[in-house]
PDB file of C-alpha atoms and ligand atoms in Angstrom:
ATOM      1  CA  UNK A   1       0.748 -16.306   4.452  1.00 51.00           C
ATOM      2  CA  UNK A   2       2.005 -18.659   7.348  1.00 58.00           C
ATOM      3  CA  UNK A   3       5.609 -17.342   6.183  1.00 62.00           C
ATOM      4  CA  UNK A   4       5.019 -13.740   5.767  1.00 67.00           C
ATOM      5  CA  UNK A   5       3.721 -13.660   9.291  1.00 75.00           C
ATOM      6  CA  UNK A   6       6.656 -15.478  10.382  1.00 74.00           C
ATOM      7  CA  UNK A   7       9.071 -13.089   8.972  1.00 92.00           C
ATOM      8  CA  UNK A   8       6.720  -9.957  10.393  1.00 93.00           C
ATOM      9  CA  UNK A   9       7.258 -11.562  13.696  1.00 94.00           C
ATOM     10  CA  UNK A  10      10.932 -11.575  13.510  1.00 95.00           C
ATOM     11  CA  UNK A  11      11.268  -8.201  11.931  1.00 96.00           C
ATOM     12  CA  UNK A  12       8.917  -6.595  14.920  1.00 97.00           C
ATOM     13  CA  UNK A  13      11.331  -8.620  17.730  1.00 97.00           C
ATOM     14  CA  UNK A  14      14.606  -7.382  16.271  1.00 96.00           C
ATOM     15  CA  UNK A  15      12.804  -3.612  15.548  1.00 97.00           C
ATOM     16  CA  UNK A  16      10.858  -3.844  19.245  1.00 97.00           C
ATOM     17  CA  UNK A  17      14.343  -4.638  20.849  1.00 97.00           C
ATOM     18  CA  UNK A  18      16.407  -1.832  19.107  1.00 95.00           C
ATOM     19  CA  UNK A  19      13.878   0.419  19.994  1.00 95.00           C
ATOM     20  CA  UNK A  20      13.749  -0.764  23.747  1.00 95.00           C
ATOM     21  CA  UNK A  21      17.551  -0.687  23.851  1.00 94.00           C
ATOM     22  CA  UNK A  22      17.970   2.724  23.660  1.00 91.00           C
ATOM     23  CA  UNK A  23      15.922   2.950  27.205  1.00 90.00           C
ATOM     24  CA  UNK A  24      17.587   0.146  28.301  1.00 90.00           C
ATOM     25  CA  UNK A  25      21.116  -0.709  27.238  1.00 90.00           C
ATOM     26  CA  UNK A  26      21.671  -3.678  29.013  1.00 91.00           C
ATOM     27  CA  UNK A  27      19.049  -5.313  26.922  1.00 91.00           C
ATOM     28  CA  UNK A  28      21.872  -6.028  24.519  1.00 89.00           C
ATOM     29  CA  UNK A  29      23.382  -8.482  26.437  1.00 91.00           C
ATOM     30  CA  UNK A  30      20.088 -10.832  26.698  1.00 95.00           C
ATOM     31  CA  UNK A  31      17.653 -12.172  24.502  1.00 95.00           C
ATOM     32  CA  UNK A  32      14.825 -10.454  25.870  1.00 97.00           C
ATOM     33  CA  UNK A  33      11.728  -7.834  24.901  1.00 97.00           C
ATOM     34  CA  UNK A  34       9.579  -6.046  26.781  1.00 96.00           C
ATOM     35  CA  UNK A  35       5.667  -6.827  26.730  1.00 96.00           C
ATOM     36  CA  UNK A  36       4.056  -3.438  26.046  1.00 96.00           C
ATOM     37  CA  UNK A  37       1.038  -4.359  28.348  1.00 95.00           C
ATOM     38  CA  UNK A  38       2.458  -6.505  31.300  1.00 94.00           C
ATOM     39  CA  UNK A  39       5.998  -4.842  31.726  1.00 93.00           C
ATOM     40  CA  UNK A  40       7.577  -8.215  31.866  1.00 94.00           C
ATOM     41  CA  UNK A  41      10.872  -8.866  30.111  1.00 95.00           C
ATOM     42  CA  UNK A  42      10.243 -11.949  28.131  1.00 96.00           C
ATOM     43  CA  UNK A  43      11.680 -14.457  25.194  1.00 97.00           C
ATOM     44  CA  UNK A  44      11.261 -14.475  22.237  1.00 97.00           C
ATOM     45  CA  UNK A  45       9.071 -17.710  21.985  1.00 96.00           C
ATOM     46  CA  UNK A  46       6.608 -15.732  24.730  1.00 97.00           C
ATOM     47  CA  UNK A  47       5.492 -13.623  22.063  1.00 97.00           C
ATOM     48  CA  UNK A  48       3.126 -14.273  19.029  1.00 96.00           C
ATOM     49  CA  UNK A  49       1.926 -11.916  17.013  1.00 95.00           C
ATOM     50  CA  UNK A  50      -0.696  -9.363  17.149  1.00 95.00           C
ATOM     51  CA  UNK A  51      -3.190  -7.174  15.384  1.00 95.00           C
ATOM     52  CA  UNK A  52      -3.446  -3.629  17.172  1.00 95.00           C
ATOM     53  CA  UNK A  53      -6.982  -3.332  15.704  1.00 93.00           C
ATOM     54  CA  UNK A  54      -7.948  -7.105  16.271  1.00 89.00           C
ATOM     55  CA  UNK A  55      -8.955  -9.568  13.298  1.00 88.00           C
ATOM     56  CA  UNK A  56     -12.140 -10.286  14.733  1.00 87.00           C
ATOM     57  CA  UNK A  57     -13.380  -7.025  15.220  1.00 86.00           C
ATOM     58  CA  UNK A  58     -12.439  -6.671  11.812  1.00 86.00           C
ATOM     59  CA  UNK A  59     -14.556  -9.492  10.453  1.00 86.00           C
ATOM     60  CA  UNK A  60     -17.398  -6.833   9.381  1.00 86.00           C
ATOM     61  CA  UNK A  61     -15.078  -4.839   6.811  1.00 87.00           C
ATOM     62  CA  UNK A  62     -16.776  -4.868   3.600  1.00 85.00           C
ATOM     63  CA  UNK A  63     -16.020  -7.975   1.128  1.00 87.00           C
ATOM     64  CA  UNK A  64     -14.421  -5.366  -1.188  1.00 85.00           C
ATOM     65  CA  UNK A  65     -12.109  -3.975   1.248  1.00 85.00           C
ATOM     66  CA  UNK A  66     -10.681  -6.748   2.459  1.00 88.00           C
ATOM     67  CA  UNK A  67      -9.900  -7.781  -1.221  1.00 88.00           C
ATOM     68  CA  UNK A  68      -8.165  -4.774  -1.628  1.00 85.00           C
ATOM     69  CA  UNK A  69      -6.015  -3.838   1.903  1.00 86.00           C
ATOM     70  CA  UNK A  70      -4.659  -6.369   2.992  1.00 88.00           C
ATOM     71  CA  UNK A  71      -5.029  -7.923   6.975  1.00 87.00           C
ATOM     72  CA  UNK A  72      -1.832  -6.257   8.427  1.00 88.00           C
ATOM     73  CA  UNK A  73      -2.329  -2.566   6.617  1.00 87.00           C
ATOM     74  CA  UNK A  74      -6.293  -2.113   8.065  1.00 88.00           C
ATOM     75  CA  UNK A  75      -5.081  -3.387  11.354  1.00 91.00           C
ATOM     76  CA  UNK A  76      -1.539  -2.494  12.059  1.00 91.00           C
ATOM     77  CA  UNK A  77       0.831  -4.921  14.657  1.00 94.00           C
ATOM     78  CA  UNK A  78       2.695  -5.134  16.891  1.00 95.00           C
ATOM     79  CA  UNK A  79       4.132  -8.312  19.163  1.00 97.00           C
ATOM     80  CA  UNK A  80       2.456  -9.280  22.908  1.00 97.00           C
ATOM     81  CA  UNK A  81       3.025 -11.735  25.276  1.00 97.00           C
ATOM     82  CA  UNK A  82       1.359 -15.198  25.375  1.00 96.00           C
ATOM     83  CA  UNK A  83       3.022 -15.708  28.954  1.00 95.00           C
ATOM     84  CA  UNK A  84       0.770 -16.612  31.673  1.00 93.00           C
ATOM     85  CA  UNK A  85      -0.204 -13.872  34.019  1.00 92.00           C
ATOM     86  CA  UNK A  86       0.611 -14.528  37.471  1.00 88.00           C
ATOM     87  CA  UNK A  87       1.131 -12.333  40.672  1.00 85.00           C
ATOM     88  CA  UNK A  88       2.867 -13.617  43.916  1.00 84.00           C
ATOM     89  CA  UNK A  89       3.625 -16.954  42.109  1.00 85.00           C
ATOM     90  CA  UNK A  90      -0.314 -17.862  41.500  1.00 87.00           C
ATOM     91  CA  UNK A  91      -1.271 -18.084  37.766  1.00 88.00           C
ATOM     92  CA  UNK A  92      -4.120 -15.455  37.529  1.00 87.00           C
ATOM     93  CA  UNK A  93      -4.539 -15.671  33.828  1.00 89.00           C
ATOM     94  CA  UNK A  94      -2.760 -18.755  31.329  1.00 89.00           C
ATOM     95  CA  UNK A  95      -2.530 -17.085  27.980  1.00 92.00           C
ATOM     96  CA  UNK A  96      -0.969 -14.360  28.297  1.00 94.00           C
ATOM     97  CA  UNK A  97      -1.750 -10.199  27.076  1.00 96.00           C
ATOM     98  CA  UNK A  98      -2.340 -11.227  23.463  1.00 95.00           C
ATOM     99  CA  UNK A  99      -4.919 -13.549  24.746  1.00 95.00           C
ATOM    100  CA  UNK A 100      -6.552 -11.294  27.337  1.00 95.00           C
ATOM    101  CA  UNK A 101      -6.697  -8.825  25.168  1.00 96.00           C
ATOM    102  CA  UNK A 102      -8.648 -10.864  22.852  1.00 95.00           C
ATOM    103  CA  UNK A 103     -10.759 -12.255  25.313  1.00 95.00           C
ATOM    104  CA  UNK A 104     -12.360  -8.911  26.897  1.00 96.00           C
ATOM    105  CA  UNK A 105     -11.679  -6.246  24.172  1.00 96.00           C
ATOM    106  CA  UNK A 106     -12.234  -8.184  20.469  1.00 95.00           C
ATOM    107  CA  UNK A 107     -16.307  -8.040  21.316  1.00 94.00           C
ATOM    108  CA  UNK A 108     -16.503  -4.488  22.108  1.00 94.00           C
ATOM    109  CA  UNK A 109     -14.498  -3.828  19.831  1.00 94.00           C
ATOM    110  CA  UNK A 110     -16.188  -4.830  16.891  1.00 93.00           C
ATOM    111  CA  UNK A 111     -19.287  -3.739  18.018  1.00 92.00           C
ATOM    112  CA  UNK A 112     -18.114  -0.461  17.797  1.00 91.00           C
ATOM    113  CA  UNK A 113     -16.197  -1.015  14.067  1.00 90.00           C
ATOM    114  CA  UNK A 114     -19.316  -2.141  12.915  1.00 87.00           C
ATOM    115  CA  UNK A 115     -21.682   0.844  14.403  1.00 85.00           C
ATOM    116  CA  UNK A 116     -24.052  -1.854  16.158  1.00 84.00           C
ATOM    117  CA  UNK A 117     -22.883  -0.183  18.913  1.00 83.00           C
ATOM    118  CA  UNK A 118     -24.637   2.999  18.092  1.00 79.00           C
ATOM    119  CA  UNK A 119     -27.081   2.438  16.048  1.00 78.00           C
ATOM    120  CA  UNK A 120     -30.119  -0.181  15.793  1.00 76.00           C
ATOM    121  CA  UNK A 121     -32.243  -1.802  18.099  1.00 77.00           C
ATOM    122  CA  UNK A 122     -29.935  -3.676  20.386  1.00 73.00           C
ATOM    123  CA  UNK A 123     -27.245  -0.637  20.499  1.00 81.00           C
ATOM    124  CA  UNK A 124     -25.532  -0.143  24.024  1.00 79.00           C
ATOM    125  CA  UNK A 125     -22.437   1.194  24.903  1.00 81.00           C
ATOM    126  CA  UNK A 126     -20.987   0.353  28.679  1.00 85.00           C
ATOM    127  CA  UNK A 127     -17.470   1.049  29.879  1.00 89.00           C
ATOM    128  CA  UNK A 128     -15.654  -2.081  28.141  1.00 92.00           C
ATOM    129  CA  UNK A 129     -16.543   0.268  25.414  1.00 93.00           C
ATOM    130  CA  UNK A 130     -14.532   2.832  25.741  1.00 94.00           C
ATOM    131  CA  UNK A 131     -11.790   1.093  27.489  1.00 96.00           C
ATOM    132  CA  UNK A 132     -11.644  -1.499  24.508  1.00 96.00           C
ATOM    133  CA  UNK A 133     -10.879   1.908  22.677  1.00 96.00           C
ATOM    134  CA  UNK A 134      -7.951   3.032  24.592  1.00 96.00           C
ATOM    135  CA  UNK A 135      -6.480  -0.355  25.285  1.00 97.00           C
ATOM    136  CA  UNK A 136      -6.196  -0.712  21.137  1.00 96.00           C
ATOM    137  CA  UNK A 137      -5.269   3.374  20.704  1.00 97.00           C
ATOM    138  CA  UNK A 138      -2.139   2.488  23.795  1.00 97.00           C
ATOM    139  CA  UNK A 139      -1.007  -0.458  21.816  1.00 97.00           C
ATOM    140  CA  UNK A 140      -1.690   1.990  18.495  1.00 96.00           C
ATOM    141  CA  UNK A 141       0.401   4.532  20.549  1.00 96.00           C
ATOM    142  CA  UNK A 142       3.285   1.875  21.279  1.00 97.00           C
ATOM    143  CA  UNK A 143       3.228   0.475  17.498  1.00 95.00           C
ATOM    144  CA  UNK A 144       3.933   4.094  15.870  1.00 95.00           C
ATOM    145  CA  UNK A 145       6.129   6.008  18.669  1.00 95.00           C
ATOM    146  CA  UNK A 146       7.558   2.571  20.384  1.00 96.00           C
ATOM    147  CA  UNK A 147       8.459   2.150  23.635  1.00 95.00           C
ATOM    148  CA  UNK A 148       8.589   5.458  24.931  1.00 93.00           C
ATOM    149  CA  UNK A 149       4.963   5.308  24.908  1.00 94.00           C
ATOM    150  CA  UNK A 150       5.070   2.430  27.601  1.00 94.00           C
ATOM    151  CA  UNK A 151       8.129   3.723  30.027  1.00 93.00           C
ATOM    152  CA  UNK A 152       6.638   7.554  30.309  1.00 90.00           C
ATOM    153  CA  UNK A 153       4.838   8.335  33.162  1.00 90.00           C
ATOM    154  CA  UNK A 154       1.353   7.987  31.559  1.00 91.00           C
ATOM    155  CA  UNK A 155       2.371   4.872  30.078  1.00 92.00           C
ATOM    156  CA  UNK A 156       2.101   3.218  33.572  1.00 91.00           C
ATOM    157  CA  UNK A 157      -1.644   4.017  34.067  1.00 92.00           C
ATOM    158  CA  UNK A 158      -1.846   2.559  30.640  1.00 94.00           C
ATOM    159  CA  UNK A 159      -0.317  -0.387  30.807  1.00 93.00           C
ATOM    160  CA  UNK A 160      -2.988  -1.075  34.289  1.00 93.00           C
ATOM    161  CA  UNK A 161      -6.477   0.090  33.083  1.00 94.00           C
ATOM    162  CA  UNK A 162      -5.265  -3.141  30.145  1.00 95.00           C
ATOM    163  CA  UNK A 163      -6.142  -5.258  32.809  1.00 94.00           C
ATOM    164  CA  UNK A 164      -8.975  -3.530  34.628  1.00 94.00           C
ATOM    165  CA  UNK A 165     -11.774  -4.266  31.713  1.00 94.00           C
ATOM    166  CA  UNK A 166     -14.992  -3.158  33.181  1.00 92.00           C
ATOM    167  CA  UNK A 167     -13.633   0.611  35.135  1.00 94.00           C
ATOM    168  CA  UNK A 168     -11.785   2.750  34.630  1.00 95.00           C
ATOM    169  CA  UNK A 169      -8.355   3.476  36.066  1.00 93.00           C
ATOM    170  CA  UNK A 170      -8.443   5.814  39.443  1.00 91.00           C
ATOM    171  CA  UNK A 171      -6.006   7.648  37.834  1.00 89.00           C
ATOM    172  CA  UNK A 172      -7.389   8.131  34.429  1.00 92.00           C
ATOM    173  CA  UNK A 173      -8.581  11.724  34.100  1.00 92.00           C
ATOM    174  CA  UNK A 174     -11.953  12.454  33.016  1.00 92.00           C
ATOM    175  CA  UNK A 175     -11.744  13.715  30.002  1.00 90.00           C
ATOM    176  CA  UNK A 176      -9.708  10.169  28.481  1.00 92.00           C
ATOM    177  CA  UNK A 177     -12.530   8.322  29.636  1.00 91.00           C
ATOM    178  CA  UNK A 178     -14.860   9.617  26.780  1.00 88.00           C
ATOM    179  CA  UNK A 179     -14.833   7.932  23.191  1.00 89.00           C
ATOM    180  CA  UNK A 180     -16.194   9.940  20.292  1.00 91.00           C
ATOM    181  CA  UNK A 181     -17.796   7.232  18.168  1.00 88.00           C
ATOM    182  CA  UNK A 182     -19.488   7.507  14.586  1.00 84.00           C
ATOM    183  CA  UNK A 183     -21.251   5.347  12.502  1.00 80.00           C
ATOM    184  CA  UNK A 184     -19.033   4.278   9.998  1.00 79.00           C
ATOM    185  CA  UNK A 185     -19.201   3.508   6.355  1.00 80.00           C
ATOM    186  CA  UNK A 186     -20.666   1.026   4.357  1.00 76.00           C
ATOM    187  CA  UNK A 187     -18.573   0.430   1.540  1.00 76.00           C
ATOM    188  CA  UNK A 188     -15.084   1.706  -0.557  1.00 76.00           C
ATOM    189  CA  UNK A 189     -14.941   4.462  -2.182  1.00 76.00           C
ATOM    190  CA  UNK A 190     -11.881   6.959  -3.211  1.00 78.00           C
ATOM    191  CA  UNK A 191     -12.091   9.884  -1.493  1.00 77.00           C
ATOM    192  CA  UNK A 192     -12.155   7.786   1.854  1.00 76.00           C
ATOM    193  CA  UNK A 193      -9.569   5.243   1.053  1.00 76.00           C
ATOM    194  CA  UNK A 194      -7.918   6.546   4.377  1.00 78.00           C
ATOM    195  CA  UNK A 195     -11.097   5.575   6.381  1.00 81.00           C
ATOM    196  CA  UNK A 196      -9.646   1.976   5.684  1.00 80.00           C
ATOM    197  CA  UNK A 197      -5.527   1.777   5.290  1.00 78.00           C
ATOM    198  CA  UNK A 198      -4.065   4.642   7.625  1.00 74.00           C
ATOM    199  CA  UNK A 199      -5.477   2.536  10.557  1.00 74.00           C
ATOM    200  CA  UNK A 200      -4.537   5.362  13.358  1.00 91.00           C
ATOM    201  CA  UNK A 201      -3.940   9.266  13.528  1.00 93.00           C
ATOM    202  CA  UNK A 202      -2.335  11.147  16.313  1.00 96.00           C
ATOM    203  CA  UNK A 203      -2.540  14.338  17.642  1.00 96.00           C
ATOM    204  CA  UNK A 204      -1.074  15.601  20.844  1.00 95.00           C
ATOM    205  CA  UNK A 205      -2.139  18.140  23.130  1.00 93.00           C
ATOM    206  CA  UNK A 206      -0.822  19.431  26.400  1.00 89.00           C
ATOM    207  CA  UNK A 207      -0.616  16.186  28.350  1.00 91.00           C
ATOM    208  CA  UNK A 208      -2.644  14.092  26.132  1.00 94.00           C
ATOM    209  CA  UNK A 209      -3.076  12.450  23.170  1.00 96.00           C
ATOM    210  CA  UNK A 210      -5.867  12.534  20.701  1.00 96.00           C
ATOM    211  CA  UNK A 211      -6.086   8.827  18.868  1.00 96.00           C
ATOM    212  CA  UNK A 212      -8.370   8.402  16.387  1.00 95.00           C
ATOM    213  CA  UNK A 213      -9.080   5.522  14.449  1.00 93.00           C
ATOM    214  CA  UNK A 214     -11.982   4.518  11.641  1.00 90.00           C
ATOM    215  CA  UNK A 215     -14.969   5.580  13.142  1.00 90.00           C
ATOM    216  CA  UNK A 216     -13.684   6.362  16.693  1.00 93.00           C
ATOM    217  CA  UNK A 217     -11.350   9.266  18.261  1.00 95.00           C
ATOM    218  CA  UNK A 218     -10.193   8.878  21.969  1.00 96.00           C
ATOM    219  CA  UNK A 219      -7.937  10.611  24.291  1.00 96.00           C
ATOM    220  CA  UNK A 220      -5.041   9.030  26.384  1.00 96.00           C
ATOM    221  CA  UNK A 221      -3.002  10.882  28.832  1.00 94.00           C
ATOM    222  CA  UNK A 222       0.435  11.385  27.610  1.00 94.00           C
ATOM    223  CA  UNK A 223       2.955  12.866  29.614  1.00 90.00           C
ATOM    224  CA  UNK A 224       5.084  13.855  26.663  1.00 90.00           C
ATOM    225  CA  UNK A 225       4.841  15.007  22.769  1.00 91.00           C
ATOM    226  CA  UNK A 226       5.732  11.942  21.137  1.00 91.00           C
ATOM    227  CA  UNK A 227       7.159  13.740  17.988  1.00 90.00           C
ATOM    228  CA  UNK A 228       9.591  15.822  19.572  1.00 88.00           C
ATOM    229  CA  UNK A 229      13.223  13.898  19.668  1.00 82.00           C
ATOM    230  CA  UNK A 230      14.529  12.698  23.253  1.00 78.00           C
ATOM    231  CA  UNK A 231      18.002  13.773  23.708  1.00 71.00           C
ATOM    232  CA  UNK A 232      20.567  11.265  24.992  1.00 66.00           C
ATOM    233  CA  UNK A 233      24.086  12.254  24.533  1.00 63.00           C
ATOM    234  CA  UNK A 234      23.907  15.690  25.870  1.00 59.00           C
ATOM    235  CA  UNK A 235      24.729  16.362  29.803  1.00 60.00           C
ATOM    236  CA  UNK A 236      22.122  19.206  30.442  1.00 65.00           C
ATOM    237  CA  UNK A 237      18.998  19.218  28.625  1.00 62.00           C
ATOM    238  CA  UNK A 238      15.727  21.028  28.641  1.00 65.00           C
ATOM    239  CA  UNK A 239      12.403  18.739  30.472  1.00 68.00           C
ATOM    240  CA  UNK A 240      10.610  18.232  26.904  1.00 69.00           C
ATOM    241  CA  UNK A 241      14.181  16.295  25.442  1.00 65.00           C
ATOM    242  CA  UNK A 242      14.227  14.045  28.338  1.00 66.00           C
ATOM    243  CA  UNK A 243      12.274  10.756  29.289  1.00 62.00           C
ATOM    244  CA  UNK A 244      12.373   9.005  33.039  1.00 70.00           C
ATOM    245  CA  UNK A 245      11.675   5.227  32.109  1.00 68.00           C
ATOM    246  CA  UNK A 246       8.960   3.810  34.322  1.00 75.00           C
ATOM    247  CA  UNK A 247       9.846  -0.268  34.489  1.00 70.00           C
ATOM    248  CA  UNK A 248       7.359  -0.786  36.721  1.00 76.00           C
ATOM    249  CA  UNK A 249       5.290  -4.105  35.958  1.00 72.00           C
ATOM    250  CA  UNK A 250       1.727  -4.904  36.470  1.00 67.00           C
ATOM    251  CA  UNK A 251       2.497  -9.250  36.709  1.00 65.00           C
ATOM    252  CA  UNK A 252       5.647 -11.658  38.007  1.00 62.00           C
TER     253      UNK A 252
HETATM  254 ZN1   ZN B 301       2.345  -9.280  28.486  1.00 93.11          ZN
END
């Protein structure tokens, strides 16, 4: 298992970096990546590997489930940064965007997987909710479209409400701060196999994005249809071919 995740790691790096490239030639001459959450352009040793839906929140998938899909197909991955956080030279954070987003979103997370949330006695649902939700549909966004999820202009906003837990973003519009969340299901059964191994759907909409996954659908701005093809070789091209990378970062 050890070596299958060490050969998913190196397949993401080389498949992250040939995506990232074609935003950012000059990437070919280092040995660098992009982290999806901080901005920062980092080695390959200051990434580890991670689980867009998280393992722990996870942990609740029925016995029989788990048995039959494996880890990586319920959860989908992707790589983050284990780099310490810092901003004007001060270490604000020591483990990096994998580890922060394990820290504040894993809990939430898996409260809403699992419906206690919702339903029962103790259910409550606060903001970490919701932003739990679109931290793990942005990284969803970034694992199926790449990195042109990250550089567009609604990628920035993105990548900042990741480290702004407990609000929401100034600039996050209204209607992206809402999470549709159901109760989900208690066991495996045909007809909903893709409840359990398509881990995220898409849909896009005028300036956003509809993400849904298991028991939960969000919306995330998105300045761009993801689908439709960027152009790059030709001089004069229409607004929806294009994309103006944003390499703005949120730490040093
Ligand atoms: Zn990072």
């Amino acid at each position: 298992m050890e070596m299958m995740e060490v050969g998913l790691k190196d397949r993401l790096w080389h498949a992250m970096r040939q995506d990232l490239q074609r935003f950012m030639p000059a990437l070919g001459g280092t040995s660098l990546l992009m982290c999806c959450a901080c901005g920062r352009l980092l080695t390959q040793e200051q990434f580890s590997l991670e689980h867009v839906i998280s393992q722990r929140a996870l942990a609740d998938d029925p016995e029989e489930i788990k048995k039959k899909i494996t880890k990586n197909e319920r959860a989908g991955t992707l790589l983050l940064c284990r780099a310490p956080l810092k901003i004007r030279g001060k270490v604000v954070y020591a483990n990096g965007c994998n580890s922060w987003k394990g820290k504040f979103y894993d809990r939430p997370l898996r409260e809403i997987l699992n419906g206690r949330a919702v339903s029962g006695q103790n259910r409550r649902l606060l903001a970490v909710h919701s932003i739990a939700v679109m931290a793990v549909a942005y990284l969803g966004m970034v694992a199926r479209y790449g990195y042109q999820a990250v550089l567009t202009q609604s990628g920035l906003p993105m990548r900042q409400q990741f480290f702004i837990p407990g609000r929401f973003h100034r600039d996050m519009p209204i209607r992206c701060q809402i999470a549709l969340i159901g109760v989900p299901p208690t066991g495996y059964d045909e007809e909903h196999a893709e409840f359990w191994t398509n881990p995220m759907s898409f849909e896009y909409d005028a300036g956003i994005c509809r993400v849904g996954f298991r028991n939960v659908v969000t919306t995330l701005p998105c300045s761009r249809d993801p689908e439709v093809p960027i152009a790059r070789h030709l001089p004069i091209k229409p607004a929806r071919y294009t994309l103006r990378p944003d390499f703005r970062t949120a730490f040093e």
